[in-house]
């Protein structure tokens, strides 16, 4: 069920409907009366291929204010206005959409959209916190240009990202085992400047980190994604921080206060000793052998482990290894786990099979208690879920 509340972003919910329908979902649209002032009933019924349920008085023989919620596999509210968030929090059921919310026992995903002042208002923030505590997935709104000339947080997340978030909820048995957990994930690959034009980079696309972020959101976590040149769209519902170099990543990661930190980014191990302020011209090079002096970068993961007090945050590292065989891979992973001192290490063989940019991954997850779990080659979203399956019980022990 797609509930559409009365905000200007209702026009973007048309794209959400299209995305869901194209993904094979059977969508019943429930626009509020206010939403219909922005986008009319024919648009919703034409794109969903069925009549639109607009109020509790039509079709009353079918008791649809109860049936819609009971029959849905997932309820999506886009846009979720400040008003709908407030009514949902307090169980007010004065229209079909909010009636449905009270009868739904399936996962509920809300994509808020409103002006920044309304979003940051203590009333809205308390409502959002209460809804999240109840297990409703309230996506973080995107930041940017709002209806007028103002900018700030409050934009509806990108429609395709909302569709992905919904698909993620539908992909597996819904779980809310990360509800309220603050998770910071680094993704992508850093770039170390040589001069204003050139840099030292690596092949990471950021997809595994983005899938970690997406799946964590759908399990109820508050996610901050620290993205270093990711080649894929960030998921809806995360706080996004863009960084470039290893030093930027270090600063961003140390600014966060988290329950769980996942270092999925490929961080450059070395950078030019000096960054040229002007483009290095070929005619200034004295021979065809060009030499750059490189220095090692800061090890972000080790620094985070060193800084923590006790067992919080739980820290997860990744290991990119080129090994001779599986035993050798595990050997390299185990020695990296003890060197870095993190709680879990996701070991990736990056030599033989395509990993960078591939939609799939094949990993072994090592834990500091000596256990090892091998995940067969599967989608990066499934790998992400396998990691969260290990993280969730560990976090609940810490928080108890
Ligand atoms: N990492 C980091 N800072 C660095 C290098 C790596 O935080 N300067 C983190 C990565 O994000 C990853 C883990 O350390 O979580 C292991 O990264 P990897 O590239 O596999 O190992 P390195 O520490 O770089 O060691 P080596 O290159 O010798 O394998």
CSV table of C-alpha atoms and ligand atoms in Angstrom, one decimal:
chain,number,residue,atom,x,y,z
A,1,UNK,CA,0.0,0.0,0.0
A,2,UNK,CA,1.3,3.4,-1.0
A,3,UNK,CA,0.0,6.2,1.2
A,4,UNK,CA,0.5,9.7,-0.1
A,5,UNK,CA,0.1,12.6,2.2
A,6,UNK,CA,-0.6,16.2,1.3
A,7,UNK,CA,2.8,17.8,0.5
A,8,UNK,CA,4.2,19.1,-2.7
A,9,UNK,CA,6.5,16.1,-2.9
A,10,UNK,CA,3.3,14.1,-3.7
A,11,UNK,CA,4.3,14.6,-7.4
A,12,UNK,CA,7.5,12.6,-6.7
A,13,UNK,CA,5.4,9.8,-5.2
A,14,UNK,CA,4.2,9.2,-8.8
A,15,UNK,CA,7.7,8.0,-9.5
A,16,UNK,CA,7.7,5.8,-6.4
A,17,UNK,CA,4.5,4.2,-7.7
A,18,UNK,CA,6.0,3.6,-11.1
A,19,UNK,CA,9.1,2.1,-9.6
A,20,UNK,CA,7.1,-0.2,-7.3
A,21,UNK,CA,4.8,-1.2,-10.2
A,22,UNK,CA,7.7,-1.9,-12.5
A,23,UNK,CA,9.3,-4.1,-9.8
A,24,UNK,CA,6.2,-6.3,-9.9
A,25,UNK,CA,4.4,-4.9,-6.8
A,26,UNK,CA,0.7,-4.9,-6.7
A,27,UNK,CA,0.1,-1.3,-5.4
A,28,UNK,CA,-3.0,0.1,-3.8
A,29,UNK,CA,-2.6,3.9,-3.5
A,30,UNK,CA,-4.2,5.7,-0.6
A,31,UNK,CA,-3.9,9.5,-1.1
A,32,UNK,CA,-5.2,11.8,1.5
A,33,UNK,CA,-7.6,14.5,0.5
A,34,UNK,CA,-4.8,17.0,0.7
A,35,UNK,CA,-2.6,14.8,-1.5
A,36,UNK,CA,-5.3,14.9,-4.1
A,37,UNK,CA,-5.0,18.6,-4.4
A,38,UNK,CA,-1.4,18.1,-5.6
A,39,UNK,CA,-1.9,15.0,-7.8
A,40,UNK,CA,-5.3,13.9,-9.0
A,41,UNK,CA,-7.0,10.5,-8.6
A,42,UNK,CA,-6.8,9.6,-12.3
A,43,UNK,CA,-2.9,9.6,-12.1
A,44,UNK,CA,-2.9,7.2,-9.2
A,45,UNK,CA,-5.4,4.8,-10.6
A,46,UNK,CA,-3.9,4.8,-14.1
A,47,UNK,CA,-0.4,4.0,-12.8
A,48,UNK,CA,-1.5,1.5,-10.2
A,49,UNK,CA,-4.0,-0.1,-12.6
A,50,UNK,CA,-6.8,-0.2,-10.0
A,51,UNK,CA,-9.2,2.2,-8.3
A,52,UNK,CA,-7.8,4.5,-5.8
A,53,UNK,CA,-9.0,4.3,-2.2
A,54,UNK,CA,-9.5,7.8,-1.0
A,55,UNK,CA,-11.8,7.8,2.0
A,56,UNK,CA,-13.4,5.6,4.6
A,57,UNK,CA,-16.9,6.1,3.2
A,58,UNK,CA,-16.5,4.6,-0.3
A,59,UNK,CA,-16.8,0.9,-0.6
A,60,UNK,CA,-17.8,0.5,3.0
A,61,UNK,CA,-19.2,-3.0,2.4
A,62,UNK,CA,-15.6,-4.1,2.0
A,63,UNK,CA,-14.5,-2.5,5.2
A,64,UNK,CA,-11.5,-1.3,3.4
A,65,UNK,CA,-10.2,0.8,6.3
A,66,UNK,CA,-9.4,-2.5,8.0
A,67,UNK,CA,-8.8,-4.7,5.0
A,68,UNK,CA,-6.1,-2.5,3.3
A,69,UNK,CA,-3.8,-2.6,6.3
A,70,UNK,CA,-4.4,-6.2,7.0
A,71,UNK,CA,-3.7,-7.4,3.5
A,72,UNK,CA,-0.6,-5.3,2.7
A,73,UNK,CA,2.9,-6.9,2.7
A,74,UNK,CA,4.3,-3.4,3.2
A,75,UNK,CA,3.0,0.0,3.8
A,76,UNK,CA,4.9,2.9,2.3
A,77,UNK,CA,4.1,6.5,3.1
A,78,UNK,CA,5.6,9.0,0.6
A,79,UNK,CA,5.7,11.8,1.3
A,80,UNK,CA,5.1,11.5,5.0
A,81,UNK,CA,4.3,15.0,6.1
A,82,UNK,CA,4.8,16.4,9.6
A,83,UNK,CA,1.0,16.1,10.1
A,84,UNK,CA,0.9,12.4,9.1
A,85,UNK,CA,4.0,11.6,11.3
A,86,UNK,CA,2.1,13.3,14.2
A,87,UNK,CA,-1.1,11.5,13.6
A,88,UNK,CA,0.6,8.1,13.2
A,89,UNK,CA,2.5,8.7,16.5
A,90,UNK,CA,-0.7,9.4,18.4
A,91,UNK,CA,-2.8,6.7,16.7
A,92,UNK,CA,-5.2,9.2,15.3
A,93,UNK,CA,-7.3,7.6,12.6
A,94,UNK,CA,-9.3,10.4,11.0
A,95,UNK,CA,-8.8,9.4,7.4
A,96,UNK,CA,-8.3,6.2,5.4
A,97,UNK,CA,-4.5,6.4,5.4
A,98,UNK,CA,-4.2,6.7,9.2
A,99,UNK,CA,-6.9,4.0,9.7
A,100,UNK,CA,-4.7,1.7,7.6
A,101,UNK,CA,-1.7,2.5,9.7
A,102,UNK,CA,-3.5,1.2,12.8
A,103,UNK,CA,-4.5,-2.0,11.2
A,104,UNK,CA,-1.3,-2.8,9.4
A,105,UNK,CA,0.9,-5.5,11.0
A,106,UNK,CA,3.4,-5.5,8.1
A,107,UNK,CA,6.6,-3.4,7.9
A,108,UNK,CA,5.9,0.3,7.4
A,109,UNK,CA,8.3,2.6,5.6
A,110,UNK,CA,7.9,6.3,5.9
A,111,UNK,CA,9.7,8.8,3.6
A,112,UNK,CA,9.3,12.2,5.2
A,113,UNK,CA,9.2,15.5,3.2
A,114,UNK,CA,8.7,18.9,4.6
A,115,UNK,CA,10.4,22.2,5.2
A,116,UNK,CA,13.5,22.1,7.3
A,117,UNK,CA,11.9,24.1,10.2
A,118,UNK,CA,9.1,21.5,10.4
A,119,UNK,CA,11.5,18.6,10.2
A,120,UNK,CA,13.9,19.9,13.0
A,121,UNK,CA,11.0,21.0,15.2
A,122,UNK,CA,11.1,19.1,18.5
A,123,UNK,CA,7.5,17.9,18.0
A,124,UNK,CA,8.4,16.2,14.7
A,125,UNK,CA,11.7,14.9,16.0
A,126,UNK,CA,10.0,13.3,19.1
A,127,UNK,CA,7.3,11.8,16.8
A,128,UNK,CA,10.0,10.3,14.5
A,129,UNK,CA,11.9,8.9,17.5
A,130,UNK,CA,8.7,7.3,18.9
A,131,UNK,CA,7.8,5.9,15.5
A,132,UNK,CA,11.3,4.4,15.1
A,133,UNK,CA,11.2,3.0,18.6
A,134,UNK,CA,8.0,1.2,17.5
A,135,UNK,CA,9.8,-0.4,14.6
A,136,UNK,CA,8.6,1.9,11.8
A,137,UNK,CA,11.3,2.6,9.3
A,138,UNK,CA,11.4,6.4,9.0
A,139,UNK,CA,13.9,7.3,6.3
A,140,UNK,CA,16.1,10.4,6.8
A,141,UNK,CA,15.0,13.1,4.4
A,142,UNK,CA,17.5,14.3,1.9
A,143,UNK,CA,19.1,17.7,2.1
A,144,UNK,CA,18.9,20.2,-0.7
A,145,UNK,CA,16.7,22.7,-2.5
A,146,UNK,CA,13.2,22.8,-1.0
A,147,UNK,CA,10.0,24.1,-2.6
A,148,UNK,CA,11.0,27.8,-2.3
A,149,UNK,CA,14.5,29.3,-2.5
A,150,UNK,CA,15.4,27.7,0.9
A,151,UNK,CA,17.7,24.6,1.2
A,152,UNK,CA,18.2,22.1,4.1
A,153,UNK,CA,17.1,18.7,5.3
A,154,UNK,CA,13.5,17.9,4.4
A,155,UNK,CA,13.5,16.9,0.8
A,156,UNK,CA,11.8,13.6,-0.1
A,157,UNK,CA,14.5,11.0,-0.6
A,158,UNK,CA,15.1,10.1,-4.3
A,159,UNK,CA,12.1,8.0,-5.5
A,160,UNK,CA,14.4,5.2,-6.8
A,161,UNK,CA,16.1,5.1,-3.4
A,162,UNK,CA,12.6,4.8,-1.7
A,163,UNK,CA,11.7,1.9,-4.0
A,164,UNK,CA,15.1,0.2,-3.2
A,165,UNK,CA,14.4,0.6,0.5
A,166,UNK,CA,10.9,-1.0,0.1
A,167,UNK,CA,12.4,-3.8,-2.0
A,168,UNK,CA,14.9,-4.4,0.7
A,169,UNK,CA,12.2,-4.7,3.3
A,170,UNK,CA,10.3,-7.2,1.1
A,171,UNK,CA,13.5,-9.2,0.1
A,172,UNK,CA,13.8,-11.0,3.5
A,173,UNK,CA,11.9,-11.7,6.6
A,174,UNK,CA,11.4,-8.3,8.2
A,175,UNK,CA,13.5,-7.7,11.2
A,176,UNK,CA,14.0,-4.7,13.3
A,177,UNK,CA,17.0,-6.0,15.2
A,178,UNK,CA,19.0,-2.9,14.7
A,179,UNK,CA,16.3,-0.5,15.8
A,180,UNK,CA,17.8,2.7,17.2
A,181,UNK,CA,21.4,1.5,16.7
A,182,UNK,CA,23.7,4.3,15.5
A,183,UNK,CA,25.9,2.9,12.7
A,184,UNK,CA,28.6,4.7,10.8
A,185,UNK,CA,29.7,3.1,7.6
A,186,UNK,CA,32.6,4.2,5.4
A,187,UNK,CA,32.4,3.3,1.7
A,188,UNK,CA,34.1,3.8,-1.6
A,189,UNK,CA,37.8,4.6,-2.2
A,190,UNK,CA,39.9,7.5,-1.1
A,191,UNK,CA,41.8,9.7,-3.6
A,192,UNK,CA,45.2,11.2,-2.7
A,193,UNK,CA,46.0,14.3,-4.7
A,194,UNK,CA,49.2,14.5,-6.7
A,195,UNK,CA,48.4,17.9,-8.2
A,196,UNK,CA,45.1,19.7,-9.0
A,197,UNK,CA,44.5,17.2,-11.9
A,198,UNK,CA,45.9,13.9,-10.8
A,199,UNK,CA,45.4,11.6,-7.8
A,200,UNK,CA,46.2,8.1,-6.5
A,201,UNK,CA,43.0,6.1,-6.3
A,202,UNK,CA,41.7,2.6,-6.2
A,203,UNK,CA,39.1,0.4,-7.8
A,204,UNK,CA,36.4,0.4,-5.0
A,205,UNK,CA,32.9,1.3,-6.3
A,206,UNK,CA,31.4,1.7,-2.8
A,207,UNK,CA,28.6,-0.8,-3.6
A,208,UNK,CA,29.3,-3.1,-0.6
A,209,UNK,CA,29.3,-0.1,1.8
A,210,UNK,CA,26.1,1.3,0.2
A,211,UNK,CA,24.4,-2.1,0.5
A,212,UNK,CA,25.4,-2.3,4.1
A,213,UNK,CA,23.9,1.1,4.7
A,214,UNK,CA,20.7,0.3,2.8
A,215,UNK,CA,20.1,-3.0,4.7
A,216,UNK,CA,21.0,-1.4,8.1
A,217,UNK,CA,18.3,1.2,7.5
A,218,UNK,CA,15.7,-1.4,6.7
A,219,UNK,CA,16.6,-3.2,9.9
A,220,UNK,CA,15.9,0.0,11.8
A,221,UNK,CA,19.4,1.5,12.3
A,222,UNK,CA,20.3,5.2,12.2
A,223,UNK,CA,23.0,5.2,9.5
A,224,UNK,CA,25.7,7.7,8.6
A,225,UNK,CA,27.4,6.9,5.4
A,226,UNK,CA,30.8,8.4,5.0
A,227,UNK,CA,31.3,8.1,1.2
A,228,UNK,CA,34.7,8.4,-0.5
A,229,UNK,CA,34.0,8.8,-4.3
A,230,UNK,CA,31.3,6.1,-4.5
A,231,UNK,CA,30.2,5.1,-8.0
A,232,UNK,CA,26.7,4.2,-7.0
A,233,UNK,CA,23.7,6.2,-5.7
A,234,UNK,CA,23.6,6.4,-1.9
A,235,UNK,CA,20.5,4.8,-0.3
A,236,UNK,CA,17.6,6.7,1.1
A,237,UNK,CA,17.4,7.3,4.7
A,238,UNK,CA,21.0,7.8,5.6
A,239,UNK,CA,23.0,10.9,6.7
A,240,UNK,CA,25.5,11.3,3.9
A,241,UNK,CA,29.0,12.8,4.4
A,242,UNK,CA,31.2,13.0,1.3
A,243,UNK,CA,35.0,12.8,1.8
A,244,UNK,CA,37.9,12.6,-0.6
A,245,UNK,CA,41.2,11.7,1.0
A,246,UNK,CA,42.3,9.3,3.8
A,247,UNK,CA,42.8,12.4,6.0
A,248,UNK,CA,39.2,13.6,5.3
A,249,UNK,CA,37.9,10.1,6.1
A,250,UNK,CA,39.9,10.0,9.3
A,251,UNK,CA,38.4,13.4,10.4
A,252,UNK,CA,34.9,12.4,9.5
A,253,UNK,CA,35.0,9.0,11.2
A,254,UNK,CA,36.4,10.5,14.4
A,255,UNK,CA,33.6,13.1,14.5
A,256,UNK,CA,30.9,10.5,14.7
A,257,UNK,CA,29.4,9.0,17.8
A,258,UNK,CA,28.3,5.5,17.0
A,259,UNK,CA,27.3,2.2,18.5
A,260,UNK,CA,28.8,0.4,15.5
A,261,UNK,CA,31.5,1.4,13.0
A,262,UNK,CA,32.1,-0.4,9.7
A,263,UNK,CA,35.2,0.5,7.7
A,264,UNK,CA,34.2,-0.8,4.3
A,265,UNK,CA,36.1,2.0,2.4
A,266,UNK,CA,39.3,1.2,0.6
A,267,UNK,CA,41.6,3.7,2.1
A,268,UNK,CA,44.8,4.6,0.3
A,269,UNK,CA,47.8,3.3,2.2
A,270,UNK,CA,50.1,5.9,0.8
A,271,UNK,CA,49.9,9.5,-0.6
A,272,UNK,CA,52.3,11.9,-2.2
A,273,UNK,CA,54.6,13.5,0.3
A,274,UNK,CA,53.8,16.9,-1.1
A,275,UNK,CA,50.7,17.9,-3.2
A,276,UNK,CA,51.8,20.2,-6.0
A,277,UNK,CA,49.6,23.3,-6.0
A,278,UNK,CA,49.9,23.6,-9.8
A,279,UNK,CA,49.6,20.9,-12.5
A,280,UNK,CA,52.9,19.2,-12.9
A,281,UNK,CA,54.0,20.0,-16.5
A,282,UNK,CA,55.8,17.4,-18.6
A,283,UNK,CA,58.5,19.7,-19.7
A,284,UNK,CA,59.6,20.1,-16.0
A,285,UNK,CA,60.3,16.4,-15.8
A,286,UNK,CA,64.0,15.6,-16.4
A,287,UNK,CA,63.7,12.0,-17.5
A,288,UNK,CA,61.2,9.4,-18.6
A,289,UNK,CA,61.4,7.8,-15.2
A,290,UNK,CA,59.1,9.9,-13.0
A,291,UNK,CA,59.6,9.5,-9.2
A,292,UNK,CA,57.1,10.6,-6.5
A,293,UNK,CA,58.0,10.5,-2.9
A,294,UNK,CA,55.1,8.8,-1.1
A,295,UNK,CA,54.4,8.7,2.6
A,296,UNK,CA,52.0,6.3,4.4
A,297,UNK,CA,48.5,7.5,5.4
A,298,UNK,CA,46.9,7.3,8.7
A,299,UNK,CA,45.3,3.9,9.5
A,300,UNK,CA,41.8,5.0,10.2
A,301,UNK,CA,40.5,1.6,11.4
A,302,UNK,CA,43.4,1.1,13.9
A,303,UNK,CA,43.0,4.7,15.2
A,304,UNK,CA,39.3,4.1,15.9
A,305,UNK,CA,40.1,0.9,17.7
A,306,UNK,CA,42.7,2.7,19.8
A,307,UNK,CA,40.4,5.5,20.6
A,308,UNK,CA,37.4,3.5,21.9
A,309,UNK,CA,36.8,2.9,25.5
A,310,UNK,CA,35.7,-0.6,26.5
A,311,UNK,CA,33.8,-2.4,23.8
A,312,UNK,CA,31.8,0.5,22.4
A,313,UNK,CA,31.6,1.1,19.5
A,314,UNK,CA,31.7,-2.4,18.0
A,315,UNK,CA,34.2,-2.1,15.1
A,316,UNK,CA,34.1,-4.0,11.9
A,317,UNK,CA,36.9,-4.0,9.4
A,318,UNK,CA,37.2,-5.2,5.8
A,319,UNK,CA,40.2,-7.0,4.4
A,320,UNK,CA,41.0,-6.9,0.7
A,321,UNK,CA,43.5,-9.8,0.1
A,322,UNK,CA,45.0,-11.5,-2.9
A,323,UNK,CA,45.7,-15.0,-1.5
A,324,UNK,CA,47.1,-18.2,-3.1
A,325,UNK,CA,44.2,-20.4,-1.8
A,326,UNK,CA,41.5,-20.3,0.9
A,327,UNK,CA,43.7,-21.4,3.8
A,328,UNK,CA,46.2,-18.6,2.8
A,329,UNK,CA,43.3,-16.1,2.7
A,330,UNK,CA,42.2,-17.1,6.2
A,331,UNK,CA,45.7,-16.9,7.5
A,332,UNK,CA,46.1,-13.3,6.0
A,333,UNK,CA,42.7,-12.4,7.5
A,334,UNK,CA,43.4,-13.7,11.0
A,335,UNK,CA,46.7,-11.9,11.1
A,336,UNK,CA,45.0,-8.7,9.9
A,337,UNK,CA,42.2,-9.1,12.5
A,338,UNK,CA,44.7,-9.3,15.4
A,339,UNK,CA,46.8,-6.5,13.9
A,340,UNK,CA,43.8,-4.1,13.6
A,341,UNK,CA,42.2,-5.2,16.9
A,342,UNK,CA,38.6,-4.9,15.6
A,343,UNK,CA,35.7,-7.2,16.6
A,344,UNK,CA,34.8,-8.5,13.2
A,345,UNK,CA,36.7,-8.6,9.9
A,346,UNK,CA,35.1,-9.3,6.5
A,347,UNK,CA,37.7,-10.9,4.4
A,348,UNK,CA,37.5,-10.4,0.7
A,349,UNK,CA,39.5,-12.3,-1.9
A,350,UNK,CA,40.1,-9.5,-4.5
A,351,UNK,CA,42.5,-11.3,-6.8
A,352,UNK,CA,40.8,-14.3,-8.6
A,353,UNK,CA,37.2,-13.1,-9.0
A,354,UNK,CA,35.8,-9.8,-9.8
A,355,UNK,CA,34.8,-8.0,-6.6
A,356,UNK,CA,35.2,-4.3,-7.4
A,357,UNK,CA,32.0,-3.0,-8.9
A,358,UNK,CA,30.5,-6.5,-9.1
A,359,UNK,CA,26.9,-6.9,-7.7
A,360,UNK,CA,28.1,-10.1,-5.9
A,361,UNK,CA,30.7,-10.8,-3.2
A,362,UNK,CA,32.1,-13.9,-1.5
A,363,UNK,CA,33.5,-13.4,1.9
A,364,UNK,CA,34.5,-15.0,5.2
A,365,UNK,CA,33.7,-13.1,8.4
A,366,UNK,CA,36.2,-13.6,11.2
A,367,UNK,CA,35.4,-12.7,14.7
A,368,UNK,CA,37.8,-11.8,17.5
A,369,UNK,CA,36.5,-14.8,19.5
A,370,UNK,CA,38.1,-17.0,16.9
A,371,UNK,CA,34.9,-18.0,14.9
A,372,UNK,CA,34.8,-17.8,11.2
A,373,UNK,CA,31.7,-17.8,8.9
A,374,UNK,CA,31.9,-18.3,5.2
A,375,UNK,CA,29.3,-16.7,3.1
A,376,UNK,CA,28.8,-18.3,-0.3
A,377,UNK,CA,29.0,-16.0,-3.4
A,378,UNK,CA,25.8,-13.9,-3.2
A,379,UNK,CA,24.5,-10.4,-3.7
A,380,UNK,CA,26.3,-7.7,-1.8
A,381,UNK,CA,22.9,-7.0,0.0
A,382,UNK,CA,22.9,-10.6,1.2
A,383,UNK,CA,26.5,-10.3,2.4
A,384,UNK,CA,25.5,-7.1,4.2
A,385,UNK,CA,22.6,-9.0,5.9
A,386,UNK,CA,24.9,-11.8,6.9
A,387,UNK,CA,27.2,-9.2,8.6
A,388,UNK,CA,24.2,-7.6,10.4
A,389,UNK,CA,23.1,-11.0,11.6
A,390,UNK,CA,26.4,-11.2,13.5
A,391,UNK,CA,26.4,-7.6,14.6
A,392,UNK,CA,22.8,-7.4,16.0
A,393,UNK,CA,23.3,-9.9,18.9
A,394,UNK,CA,26.6,-8.3,19.8
A,395,UNK,CA,25.1,-4.9,20.0
A,396,UNK,CA,22.1,-6.0,22.1
A,397,UNK,CA,24.6,-7.4,24.6
A,398,UNK,CA,26.6,-4.1,24.7
A,399,UNK,CA,23.4,-2.1,25.1
A,400,UNK,CA,21.9,-4.3,27.8
B,1,LIG,N1,42.1,0.9,6.5
B,1,LIG,C1,42.1,2.1,7.2
B,1,LIG,N2,43.1,3.0,6.9
B,1,LIG,C2,44.0,2.7,6.0
B,1,LIG,C3,44.0,1.5,5.3
B,1,LIG,C4,43.0,0.6,5.6
B,1,LIG,O1,41.2,2.3,8.0
B,1,LIG,N3,45.0,3.6,5.8
B,1,LIG,C5,41.0,-0.1,6.8
B,1,LIG,C6,40.1,-0.5,5.6
B,1,LIG,O2,39.0,0.4,5.6
B,1,LIG,C7,39.8,-1.9,6.0
B,1,LIG,C8,41.0,-2.4,6.8
B,1,LIG,O3,41.7,-1.2,7.2
B,1,LIG,O4,38.6,-1.9,6.9
B,1,LIG,C9,41.9,-3.3,6.0
B,1,LIG,O5,42.2,-2.6,4.8
B,1,LIG,P1,43.2,-3.4,3.7
B,1,LIG,O6,43.4,-2.5,2.6
B,1,LIG,O7,42.7,-4.8,3.5
B,1,LIG,O8,44.5,-3.6,4.6
B,1,LIG,P2,45.7,-2.6,4.9
B,1,LIG,O9,45.5,-2.2,6.4
B,1,LIG,O10,45.7,-1.5,3.9
B,1,LIG,O11,46.9,-3.6,4.9
B,1,LIG,P3,47.5,-4.3,3.6
B,1,LIG,O12,47.4,-3.3,2.4
B,1,LIG,O13,48.9,-4.5,4.0
B,1,LIG,O14,46.8,-5.5,3.3
